[in-house]
Short mmCIF file of C-alpha atoms and ligand atoms in Angstrom, two decimals:
data_model
loop_
_atom_site.label_atom_id
_atom_site.label_comp_id
_atom_site.label_asym_id
_atom_site.label_seq_id
_atom_site.Cartn_x
_atom_site.Cartn_y
_atom_site.Cartn_z
CA MET A 1 -0.12 0.35 0.42
CA PRO A 2 2.23 2.75 -1.36
CA HIS A 3 -0.14 5.82 -0.39
CA THR A 4 -0.32 4.24 3.43
CA SER A 5 3.35 3.70 3.52
CA SER A 6 4.41 7.16 1.97
CA ARG A 7 1.95 8.78 4.71
CA MET A 8 3.60 6.82 7.63
CA ALA A 9 7.05 8.05 6.48
CA GLY A 10 5.60 11.69 6.07
CA ASN A 11 4.33 11.30 9.43
CA SER A 12 7.75 10.40 10.91
CA PHE A 13 9.61 12.84 9.13
CA ILE A 14 7.57 15.37 10.48
CA GLU A 15 8.33 13.90 14.34
CA ALA A 16 11.86 14.08 13.57
CA LEU A 17 11.72 17.61 12.37
CA SER A 18 9.69 18.80 15.04
CA ALA A 19 12.17 16.90 17.70
CA ALA A 20 15.05 18.78 16.04
CA LEU A 21 13.46 22.31 16.22
CA PRO A 22 12.22 24.38 18.81
CA ALA A 23 8.37 24.53 18.86
CA GLY A 24 6.63 26.71 16.69
CA ARG A 25 8.89 26.43 13.61
CA ILE A 26 6.71 24.05 11.74
CA LYS A 27 3.62 24.22 9.98
CA ILE A 28 1.49 21.99 7.95
CA GLY A 29 -1.58 21.32 6.19
CA ASN A 30 -4.34 24.55 6.48
CA ASN A 31 -1.18 26.14 9.08
CA ILE A 32 0.67 26.83 6.35
CA PRO A 33 0.81 30.58 5.43
CA ALA A 34 -1.35 31.58 2.33
CA GLY A 35 0.69 32.13 -0.63
CA ALA A 36 3.57 30.22 0.42
CA GLU A 37 3.33 27.44 -2.45
CA HIS A 38 4.36 30.00 -5.20
CA ASP A 39 5.81 33.34 -6.22
CA TRP A 40 5.20 35.94 -8.80
CA SER A 41 5.20 33.56 -11.69
CA HIS A 42 2.43 31.17 -10.81
CA GLU A 43 4.48 28.44 -12.51
CA SER A 44 3.23 24.93 -11.41
CA HIS A 45 3.20 24.86 -7.77
CA ALA A 46 1.39 22.42 -4.92
CA ALA A 47 0.94 22.40 -1.18
CA PRO A 48 4.57 21.42 0.37
CA LEU A 49 4.63 18.79 3.17
CA ALA A 50 5.91 21.08 5.77
CA TRP A 51 6.54 24.87 6.05
CA VAL A 52 9.49 25.70 8.15
CA ALA A 53 10.78 28.82 9.55
CA PRO A 54 14.15 28.65 11.22
CA GLN A 55 15.47 31.44 13.42
CA SER A 56 18.86 30.67 12.82
CA THR A 57 21.58 28.86 11.18
CA GLU A 58 21.73 26.21 13.31
CA GLU A 59 18.20 25.40 13.05
CA VAL A 60 18.35 25.74 9.16
CA ALA A 61 21.43 23.11 9.55
CA ALA A 62 19.15 20.76 11.75
CA THR A 63 16.44 21.03 9.21
CA LEU A 64 18.37 20.17 6.23
CA ARG A 65 20.27 17.43 8.46
CA VAL A 66 16.47 15.89 8.86
CA CYS A 67 15.68 16.09 5.35
CA HIS A 68 19.03 14.90 4.36
CA ALA A 69 18.63 11.93 5.90
CA TYR A 70 14.47 11.22 5.09
CA ARG A 71 15.57 12.11 1.40
CA ILE A 72 12.92 14.75 1.78
CA GLY A 73 13.28 17.93 -1.06
CA VAL A 74 13.98 21.56 0.15
CA VAL A 75 12.97 24.69 -1.35
CA PRO A 76 14.44 27.47 0.33
CA GLN A 77 12.06 30.83 0.17
CA GLY A 78 12.58 34.52 0.13
CA GLY A 79 10.39 36.77 -0.59
CA LEU A 80 8.33 34.90 -3.19
CA THR A 81 9.03 37.77 -5.80
CA GLY A 82 10.72 35.67 -8.29
CA LEU A 83 9.37 35.57 -12.00
CA THR A 84 10.40 31.67 -13.14
CA GLY A 85 9.04 29.78 -10.00
CA GLY A 86 12.30 29.12 -8.38
CA ALA A 87 10.54 29.02 -4.74
CA ASN A 88 7.65 27.04 -5.85
CA THR A 89 6.76 23.89 -3.83
CA GLN A 90 5.57 20.57 -4.95
CA GLN A 91 4.09 17.81 -2.86
CA GLY A 92 6.09 15.78 -0.73
CA ILE A 93 8.69 18.72 -0.49
CA VAL A 94 9.47 20.92 2.72
CA ALA A 95 9.39 24.61 2.22
CA LEU A 96 12.04 26.45 4.04
CA SER A 97 11.37 30.24 4.37
CA LEU A 98 13.87 32.85 5.70
CA SER A 99 11.80 35.42 6.78
CA ALA A 100 12.57 34.87 10.52
CA MET A 101 15.91 35.28 10.03
CA HIS A 102 15.90 39.09 9.56
CA ALA A 103 18.57 40.63 11.82
CA ILE A 104 20.89 43.69 10.21
CA GLU A 105 24.03 42.55 12.38
CA GLU A 106 26.31 45.09 11.96
CA ILE A 107 26.99 48.04 9.65
CA ASP A 108 30.49 49.27 9.55
CA ALA A 109 30.50 52.72 7.80
CA ARG A 110 34.18 53.19 8.05
CA THR A 111 34.96 50.34 5.81
CA ALA A 112 31.47 50.50 4.12
CA VAL A 113 30.44 46.60 4.68
CA ALA A 114 27.23 45.60 5.88
CA GLN A 115 26.83 41.93 7.73
CA VAL A 116 22.99 40.72 7.43
CA GLN A 117 20.69 37.59 7.81
CA ALA A 118 19.21 36.32 4.67
CA GLY A 119 16.07 36.95 5.46
CA VAL A 120 16.50 40.94 5.68
CA VAL A 121 13.92 42.77 2.98
CA LEU A 122 16.05 44.69 0.99
CA GLN A 123 14.23 47.97 1.61
CA ARG A 124 15.04 47.62 5.36
CA LEU A 125 18.56 47.85 4.54
CA GLN A 126 18.23 50.39 2.04
CA GLU A 127 16.52 52.49 5.23
CA ALA A 128 19.20 51.69 7.83
CA LEU A 129 22.17 52.51 5.32
CA LEU A 130 20.17 55.91 5.29
CA PRO A 131 22.06 57.55 8.19
CA TYR A 132 25.16 56.51 7.28
CA ASP A 133 25.31 57.79 3.77
CA LEU A 134 25.84 54.50 2.20
CA VAL A 135 24.01 52.20 -0.35
CA PHE A 136 23.64 48.92 -1.35
CA GLY A 137 24.57 48.48 -5.28
CA VAL A 138 20.95 46.33 -5.86
CA ASP A 139 17.62 48.16 -6.54
CA LEU A 140 14.76 46.79 -7.77
CA GLY A 141 11.02 47.32 -7.85
CA PRO A 142 10.04 44.82 -5.65
CA ARG A 143 12.52 46.17 -2.86
CA GLY A 144 9.58 45.97 -0.39
CA SER A 145 9.32 41.96 -0.36
CA CYS A 146 12.54 40.82 -2.09
CA GLN A 147 15.13 39.30 0.39
CA ILE A 148 18.94 39.87 0.77
CA GLY A 149 18.95 35.80 0.54
CA GLY A 150 16.49 35.53 -2.79
CA LEU A 151 19.03 38.36 -4.44
CA ILE A 152 22.03 36.56 -4.32
CA ALA A 153 20.60 33.30 -4.93
CA THR A 154 19.36 34.64 -7.97
CA ASN A 155 22.45 37.32 -8.83
CA ALA A 156 19.77 39.93 -9.23
CA GLY A 157 20.33 42.70 -11.34
CA GLY A 158 17.86 45.84 -11.33
CA SER A 159 18.39 49.36 -12.03
CA GLY A 160 21.96 49.65 -10.49
CA VAL A 161 23.96 47.43 -12.42
CA ILE A 162 25.63 49.89 -14.89
CA GLN A 163 26.58 51.43 -12.08
CA TYR A 164 27.65 48.88 -9.62
CA GLY A 165 27.55 45.59 -11.31
CA THR A 166 25.18 42.80 -10.48
CA THR A 167 24.63 41.41 -6.88
CA ARG A 168 27.63 38.98 -7.36
CA ALA A 169 29.70 42.32 -7.16
CA GLN A 170 28.56 43.17 -3.88
CA ILE A 171 29.26 40.04 -2.19
CA LEU A 172 32.29 39.97 0.07
CA GLY A 173 31.30 36.77 2.38
CA LEU A 174 28.45 34.04 2.87
CA GLU A 175 27.65 31.84 5.13
CA VAL A 176 25.96 28.61 3.22
CA VAL A 177 24.26 25.51 4.72
CA LEU A 178 24.83 22.42 3.01
CA ALA A 179 22.40 20.02 1.47
CA ASP A 180 23.53 17.27 4.53
CA GLY A 181 23.57 20.16 7.21
CA SER A 182 27.01 21.19 7.53
CA ILE A 183 27.51 24.73 7.16
CA LEU A 184 30.19 26.38 5.28
CA PRO A 185 31.48 29.58 6.86
CA MET A 186 32.69 32.06 4.84
CA MET A 187 31.86 35.06 6.41
CA ARG A 188 34.86 36.89 5.68
CA ALA A 189 35.15 40.53 5.01
CA LEU A 190 38.46 40.27 2.51
CA PRO A 191 38.03 42.14 -0.57
CA LYS A 192 40.73 40.08 -2.16
CA ASN A 193 41.15 36.85 -1.30
CA ASN A 194 42.85 34.54 -3.69
CA SER A 195 43.59 31.58 -1.12
CA GLY A 196 41.90 28.63 -3.31
CA TYR A 197 38.47 28.59 -5.27
CA ASP A 198 35.79 31.31 -4.18
CA LEU A 199 33.48 29.04 -3.23
CA ASN A 200 31.13 32.16 -2.51
CA GLN A 201 30.93 32.54 -6.47
CA ILE A 202 29.36 29.41 -6.75
CA PHE A 203 26.10 29.94 -4.58
CA ILE A 204 25.82 33.26 -6.25
CA GLY A 205 22.98 32.38 -8.74
CA SER A 206 22.53 29.09 -7.97
CA GLU A 207 18.71 29.90 -7.08
CA GLY A 208 18.77 27.35 -3.69
CA THR A 209 19.96 24.18 -5.75
CA LEU A 210 23.25 24.22 -4.03
CA GLY A 211 23.15 25.27 -0.58
CA ILE A 212 21.06 27.81 1.17
CA ILE A 213 22.60 31.32 2.21
CA THR A 214 22.14 31.95 5.76
CA ARG A 215 24.09 35.26 6.12
CA ALA A 216 26.20 37.54 3.94
CA ILE A 217 28.68 40.22 4.11
CA LEU A 218 27.82 43.12 1.68
CA ARG A 219 30.09 45.63 0.09
CA LEU A 220 28.30 48.88 0.13
CA HIS A 221 29.13 52.05 -1.52
CA PRO A 222 29.09 55.93 -0.68
CA CYS A 223 25.97 57.56 -1.33
CA ALA A 224 26.26 60.22 -3.88
CA PRO A 225 24.86 63.89 -2.49
CA ALA A 226 23.45 64.61 -6.09
CA ARG A 227 21.06 63.26 -8.30
CA HIS A 228 19.29 63.90 -11.37
CA THR A 229 16.66 61.89 -13.19
CA ALA A 230 15.72 62.52 -16.68
CA LEU A 231 13.46 60.99 -19.45
CA LEU A 232 14.25 61.33 -23.30
CA ALA A 233 12.18 60.78 -26.49
CA LEU A 234 14.44 59.05 -29.01
CA LYS A 235 13.86 58.13 -32.22
CA ASP A 236 15.74 54.84 -32.29
CA TYR A 237 18.00 52.15 -30.65
CA ASN A 238 20.92 53.61 -32.22
CA ALA A 239 20.11 56.81 -31.18
CA SER A 240 20.03 55.55 -27.62
CA LEU A 241 23.55 54.09 -27.77
CA ALA A 242 24.90 57.15 -28.99
CA VAL A 243 23.63 59.23 -26.17
CA LEU A 244 24.55 56.25 -23.75
CA GLN A 245 27.99 56.76 -24.81
CA HIS A 246 27.96 60.37 -25.16
CA LEU A 247 27.04 60.49 -21.25
CA ARG A 248 29.40 57.95 -20.25
CA ALA A 249 32.24 60.21 -21.63
CA LYS A 250 30.79 63.52 -19.77
CA PHE A 251 30.02 61.14 -16.39
CA PRO A 252 32.21 58.76 -16.14
CA GLN A 253 31.01 56.14 -13.08
CA GLY A 254 28.16 59.03 -12.92
CA ILE A 255 25.59 56.83 -14.96
CA ALA A 256 23.00 55.36 -12.16
CA ALA A 257 20.99 54.01 -14.52
CA PHE A 258 19.92 53.80 -18.18
CA GLU A 259 16.02 52.26 -18.75
CA LEU A 260 14.86 52.02 -22.09
CA MET A 261 11.20 51.74 -22.91
CA TRP A 262 9.58 51.15 -26.50
CA GLU A 263 6.21 52.95 -27.48
CA ASP A 264 4.32 49.83 -26.87
CA TYR A 265 5.47 49.86 -23.39
CA VAL A 266 5.08 53.20 -22.56
CA SER A 267 1.46 53.55 -23.67
CA ALA A 268 0.38 50.10 -22.26
CA VAL A 269 1.62 51.99 -18.87
CA GLN A 270 -0.09 55.04 -19.84
CA GLN A 271 -3.22 53.26 -20.07
CA ALA A 272 -2.84 50.86 -17.29
CA THR A 273 -2.12 53.74 -14.77
CA GLY A 274 -2.97 56.87 -16.21
CA LEU A 275 0.40 58.44 -15.68
CA PRO A 276 1.11 61.38 -17.63
CA LEU A 277 4.26 61.85 -20.34
CA PRO A 278 6.27 65.11 -19.30
CA PHE A 279 6.50 65.96 -23.08
CA ALA A 280 3.94 65.78 -26.02
CA THR A 281 6.53 64.09 -28.05
CA GLN A 282 5.34 60.31 -29.04
CA ALA A 283 8.57 59.06 -30.00
CA PRO A 284 9.68 55.01 -30.56
CA LEU A 285 11.52 54.98 -27.62
CA ALA A 286 11.88 56.79 -24.13
CA ALA A 287 15.16 56.26 -21.95
CA LEU A 288 14.93 56.71 -18.38
CA LEU A 289 18.40 57.79 -16.93
CA GLU A 290 19.90 58.97 -13.51
CA ILE A 291 23.06 60.76 -13.21
CA CYS A 292 25.11 61.21 -9.63
CA GLY A 293 27.66 63.39 -8.52
CA GLN A 294 29.09 65.52 -5.96
CA ASN A 295 26.91 68.96 -6.61
CA LYS A 296 23.31 69.33 -7.07
CA ASP A 297 23.76 72.87 -9.22
CA ALA A 298 26.97 71.78 -10.55
CA LEU A 299 25.56 68.39 -11.86
CA LEU A 300 22.37 69.98 -12.96
CA THR A 301 24.31 72.34 -15.34
CA GLU A 302 26.52 69.80 -16.62
CA PHE A 303 23.40 67.71 -17.29
CA GLU A 304 21.89 70.05 -19.08
CA ASN A 305 24.58 70.88 -21.50
CA ALA A 306 25.18 67.06 -22.44
CA LEU A 307 21.58 66.99 -22.99
CA SER A 308 21.70 70.08 -25.34
CA GLU A 309 24.43 68.51 -27.14
CA ALA A 310 22.66 65.42 -27.49
CA LEU A 311 19.65 67.27 -28.94
CA ASP A 312 21.88 69.27 -31.28
CA GLN A 313 22.93 65.79 -32.72
CA ASN A 314 19.76 64.69 -33.39
CA TRP A 315 20.02 62.15 -30.86
CA ILE A 316 17.15 62.80 -28.72
CA GLU A 317 14.09 64.75 -29.62
CA ASP A 318 12.57 65.71 -26.22
CA ALA A 319 13.99 65.47 -22.57
CA VAL A 320 12.75 66.39 -19.37
CA ILE A 321 14.77 66.27 -16.18
CA ALA A 322 12.70 66.06 -12.73
CA ALA A 323 12.65 69.33 -11.17
CA SER A 324 11.07 67.47 -7.81
CA GLN A 325 11.08 64.28 -5.95
CA ALA A 326 7.53 64.27 -6.81
CA GLN A 327 8.57 64.11 -10.53
CA THR A 328 11.38 61.73 -10.05
CA THR A 329 9.09 59.32 -8.16
CA GLN A 330 6.36 59.65 -11.26
CA LEU A 331 9.33 59.06 -14.04
CA TRP A 332 10.53 56.19 -12.25
CA LYS A 333 6.98 54.81 -11.79
CA LEU A 334 6.93 54.62 -15.35
CA ARG A 335 9.48 52.05 -15.52
CA GLU A 336 8.29 50.31 -11.87
CA SER A 337 4.42 49.54 -13.29
CA VAL A 338 5.00 46.21 -14.45
CA PRO A 339 2.32 44.80 -11.64
CA GLU A 340 0.01 47.12 -12.85
CA LEU A 341 0.78 45.30 -16.49
CA PHE A 342 0.65 41.69 -15.02
CA ALA A 343 -2.56 42.74 -13.55
CA LEU A 344 -4.27 43.14 -16.77
CA ARG A 345 -2.62 40.30 -18.53
CA GLN A 346 -2.08 36.48 -18.56
CA PRO A 347 1.67 37.63 -18.45
CA ILE A 348 4.14 35.60 -20.48
CA ASN A 349 7.48 37.11 -19.40
CA PHE A 350 10.79 37.33 -20.97
CA ASP A 351 14.43 38.27 -19.19
CA LEU A 352 16.88 38.04 -22.39
CA SER A 353 20.34 38.88 -22.47
CA LEU A 354 22.00 40.64 -25.53
CA PRO A 355 25.15 41.91 -26.73
CA ILE A 356 24.25 45.78 -26.35
CA SER A 357 24.79 46.41 -29.92
CA GLN A 358 22.15 43.91 -30.96
CA GLY A 359 19.07 45.23 -28.60
CA GLY A 360 17.56 47.55 -31.49
CA ALA A 361 17.66 44.83 -34.17
CA PHE A 362 16.71 41.87 -32.07
CA VAL A 363 13.13 43.90 -30.93
CA ALA A 364 12.30 44.50 -34.55
CA ARG A 365 12.95 41.07 -35.82
CA CYS A 366 10.97 39.56 -32.43
CA ARG A 367 8.26 42.23 -32.61
CA GLU A 368 7.42 41.70 -36.44
CA LEU A 369 7.68 37.89 -35.74
CA LEU A 370 5.39 37.55 -32.73
CA LEU A 371 2.81 39.96 -34.18
CA GLN A 372 2.96 37.99 -37.64
CA ARG A 373 2.29 34.73 -35.69
CA TRP A 374 0.14 35.87 -32.92
CA PRO A 375 -1.38 39.43 -33.77
CA LEU A 376 -3.07 39.77 -30.44
CA CYS A 377 -0.07 38.53 -27.99
CA ASN A 378 0.34 42.54 -27.59
CA PRO A 379 4.31 42.20 -26.58
CA LEU A 380 5.59 45.22 -24.65
CA PHE A 381 9.49 46.10 -24.79
CA PHE A 382 11.52 47.43 -22.37
CA GLY A 383 14.67 46.85 -20.09
CA HIS A 384 17.84 47.70 -18.45
CA LEU A 385 19.29 48.33 -21.69
CA GLY A 386 22.19 49.66 -20.46
CA ASP A 387 23.44 46.71 -19.48
CA GLY A 388 21.94 44.40 -22.52
CA ASN A 389 19.03 43.11 -20.61
CA LEU A 390 15.90 43.30 -22.14
CA HIS A 391 12.47 42.45 -20.82
CA ILE A 392 9.41 41.63 -22.95
CA ILE A 393 5.92 41.12 -21.70
CA ALA A 394 3.44 39.24 -23.84
CA ASP A 395 -0.48 38.26 -23.53
CA ALA A 396 -1.49 34.78 -23.18
CA LYS A 397 -5.09 35.83 -23.34
CA GLY A 398 -4.61 37.07 -26.92
CA LEU A 399 -3.42 33.58 -27.64
CA PRO A 400 -6.00 31.01 -29.57
CA ALA A 401 -4.92 28.53 -27.26
CA ALA A 402 -3.03 27.83 -23.63
CA ILE A 403 -0.58 25.18 -25.66
CA GLU A 404 0.50 28.26 -27.83
CA ALA A 405 2.58 30.22 -25.01
CA ASP A 406 5.09 27.75 -25.03
CA ALA A 407 5.59 27.99 -29.25
CA LEU A 408 5.60 31.74 -28.37
CA CYS A 409 8.35 31.04 -26.12
CA GLU A 410 9.99 28.69 -28.11
CA ALA A 411 9.75 31.48 -31.03
CA VAL A 412 11.92 33.93 -29.16
CA TYR A 413 14.21 31.62 -27.77
CA GLN A 414 15.11 30.29 -31.32
CA LEU A 415 15.75 33.26 -31.84
CA LEU A 416 18.49 34.05 -29.42
CA PRO A 417 21.67 32.15 -30.95
CA GLU A 418 21.83 34.29 -33.74
CA PHE A 419 22.04 37.05 -31.77
CA GLY A 420 24.34 35.98 -29.30
CA GLY A 421 21.72 36.17 -26.83
CA ALA A 422 20.92 34.45 -23.22
CA ILE A 423 17.92 33.43 -22.27
CA SER A 424 17.83 35.09 -18.79
CA ALA A 425 19.95 38.10 -17.78
CA GLU A 426 18.68 38.41 -14.30
CA HIS A 427 15.48 36.66 -13.03
CA GLY A 428 17.19 33.31 -13.50
CA ILE A 429 15.93 29.74 -14.90
CA GLY A 430 13.85 28.28 -11.84
CA SER A 431 11.07 26.03 -13.41
CA LEU A 432 10.14 27.85 -16.16
CA ARG A 433 13.01 27.36 -18.15
CA THR A 434 14.92 24.70 -17.60
CA SER A 435 13.91 23.10 -20.79
CA GLN A 436 14.84 26.27 -22.97
CA LEU A 437 18.68 26.53 -21.35
CA ARG A 438 20.12 24.48 -24.35
CA TYR A 439 19.64 27.77 -26.42
CA CYS A 440 22.28 29.24 -24.50
CA ARG A 441 24.45 26.70 -23.06
CA THR A 442 26.28 24.09 -24.43
CA THR A 443 25.88 20.33 -23.53
CA ALA A 444 29.61 20.36 -21.90
CA GLU A 445 28.65 23.38 -20.03
CA ILE A 446 25.20 21.95 -18.36
CA ALA A 447 26.98 18.82 -17.81
CA ALA A 448 29.86 20.74 -16.03
CA MET A 449 26.50 22.16 -13.88
CA ARG A 450 24.91 18.70 -13.16
CA ALA A 451 28.60 17.69 -11.82
CA LEU A 452 28.47 20.63 -9.60
CA LYS A 453 25.34 19.74 -8.55
CA HIS A 454 25.74 16.16 -7.86
CA ALA A 455 28.87 17.33 -5.68
CA PHE A 456 27.10 19.37 -3.52
CA ASP A 457 23.88 17.76 -3.26
CA PRO A 458 24.15 13.93 -4.20
CA ASN A 459 20.69 13.08 -3.38
CA ASN A 460 19.12 15.79 -5.23
CA ILE A 461 17.22 17.37 -2.07
CA LEU A 462 17.80 20.97 -2.94
CA ASN A 463 15.04 22.95 -4.83
CA PRO A 464 14.69 19.98 -6.80
CA GLY A 465 13.41 20.20 -10.46
CA LYS A 466 14.84 23.79 -10.76
CA VAL A 467 17.57 25.29 -13.09
CA LEU A 468 18.70 21.65 -14.64
CA PRO A 469 16.67 20.27 -17.26
CA ALA A 470 15.19 17.02 -16.45
CA GLN A 471 17.02 14.11 -17.58
C1 FAD B 501 7.52 43.50 -10.22
C2 FAD B 501 8.88 42.82 -10.35
C3 FAD B 501 10.09 43.49 -10.94
C4 FAD B 501 11.29 42.92 -10.56
N1 FAD B 501 12.29 43.46 -10.94
C5 FAD B 501 13.44 43.09 -11.11
C6 FAD B 501 14.89 43.36 -11.40
O1 FAD B 501 14.77 44.40 -11.69
N2 FAD B 501 15.64 42.64 -11.73
C7 FAD B 501 15.76 41.65 -11.17
O2 FAD B 501 17.05 40.72 -11.07
N3 FAD B 501 14.99 40.86 -10.54
C8 FAD B 501 13.69 41.43 -10.45
N4 FAD B 501 12.49 40.54 -10.34
C9 FAD B 501 12.78 39.49 -9.66
C10 FAD B 501 12.74 39.30 -8.12
O3 FAD B 501 12.40 40.09 -7.84
C11 FAD B 501 14.26 39.01 -8.12
O4 FAD B 501 14.44 37.39 -8.27
C12 FAD B 501 14.69 38.56 -6.78
O5 FAD B 501 15.97 38.71 -6.19
C13 FAD B 501 13.88 37.20 -5.85
O6 FAD B 501 14.10 37.73 -4.42
P1 FAD B 501 12.97 36.85 -3.23
O7 FAD B 501 13.53 37.35 -1.70
O8 FAD B 501 11.79 37.51 -3.59
O9 FAD B 501 13.32 35.43 -3.67
P2 FAD B 501 12.56 34.45 -3.90
O10 FAD B 501 11.40 34.46 -5.12
O11 FAD B 501 11.87 33.90 -2.72
O12 FAD B 501 13.52 33.17 -4.53
C14 FAD B 501 13.87 33.15 -5.68
C15 FAD B 501 15.09 31.93 -5.88
O13 FAD B 501 16.07 32.00 -4.98
C16 FAD B 501 16.08 30.99 -3.93
N5 FAD B 501 16.32 31.50 -2.61
C17 FAD B 501 15.33 32.55 -1.90
N6 FAD B 501 16.37 32.92 -0.71
C18 FAD B 501 17.03 32.08 -0.83
C19 FAD B 501 18.32 31.97 0.32
N7 FAD B 501 18.51 32.42 1.47
N8 FAD B 501 19.64 30.43 0.03
C20 FAD B 501 19.07 30.11 -0.82
N9 FAD B 501 18.37 30.18 -1.97
C21 FAD B 501 17.18 30.81 -1.85
C22 FAD B 501 14.71 30.31 -4.00
O14 FAD B 501 14.85 28.99 -3.81
C23 FAD B 501 14.49 30.79 -5.49
O15 FAD B 501 15.01 29.70 -6.29
C24 FAD B 501 11.50 41.49 -10.19
C25 FAD B 501 10.04 41.06 -9.78
C26 FAD B 501 8.95 41.23 -9.68
C27 FAD B 501 7.78 40.95 -9.08
#
């Protein structure tokens, strides 16, 4: 009677887990918090066997020791803002939430370093750094929910990559619990450390499949006292590259964001939110850009001069520099209204990585292909084009049948090799894109990834079914 025996095994597992943890850490059945089964993707998911919220690294280790002994899968969960199903749960596995490990343990202003537990929410860290005039180099829309551990596990990007690099570049040290419950203590604030392999890097971007990140030492940056935000109307993609190159020369290290939005995206946001455009010009492209420096007035003059030179060159058709914090917020709202777009659609999301030079040609080809085959799929194009990251949101509501969503994804991914692109720039693979990894990774690369997975997690209990394609 396999059903009964598996239930008995489940019962004895829960008993063993309960014995290993202090009271109150485990929830089962109807007590599992609502929404704990899936991230924003709503990818395939089911209620887990148990939901555990440890309060210390030792408790994470104790949980994993029991799961390892019983061969029970474990899905680490941060703020559940992922877009690829990476944190989604399935029957018979344990969801391990880091949400109760939210201490900011230390901020050392002299060396610009912070030590945190993995469950610290990004916005809380940003607010805690304000009095020190320091910033963490990663910022993104769902800052009020995503956790530092989730950012590290996905090697998140966001709007600050152009200035500070991805999350990978912000990490000095990690503490990680391995599949068998052993702890790798790599919490060293060493800017340089060539003493053997850099194990931290293996866990960054591994989406919970190689270890559970419990603490981190973060590199911080001085907060630039002056900052200006502008929205530009551009005639085409080449013009945006010319503007970017021009501004890089004028403000070396000073470009804090360079986000592109094609006309289809801008008008969809306007329809969804009622946000006005600050200028009357209807241009094929809009760029949201942010410049930072030392002196607000001097920076503004330099910025105005740089933009008027770009106008003279016909690279930009119109430009508005935000005159107040309220206007800055409104300009950013144009770029960060993705949740409002999701709410009105059955979104099919893309997070493509492209050589920066190829962005314009790719968008033109992709839009033509999508509209020819699926005229009602309503694709919207935007992204962090300063770092070659193009997002597309298509709408499955406009497809003749649900199965067409897979065909649409395949059609987009099949274009990538020709342009030298990759299927994910920042959101990761999760469960959503495992079968498409082949479009940007060779068989040899996937084999090397499998070898790494086997070395760290021989029983395949850590986030099973994520990142690597089924064999
Ligand atoms: C509106 C919107 C905008 C977004 N914009 C961006 C953007 O600009 N740039 C960007 O990069 N992403 C963006 N994202 C995606 C998402 O916010 C990021 O991937 C974020 O890093 C996920 O963090 P989280 O704490 O919510 O992780 P979760 O969604 O909970 O988990 C993500 C993955 O990390 C694993 N994980 C979580 N915590 C740990 C841990 N402590 N140890 C090991 N594994 C762990 C999970 O198993 C899962 O595989 C956006 C999402 C939304 C909804």
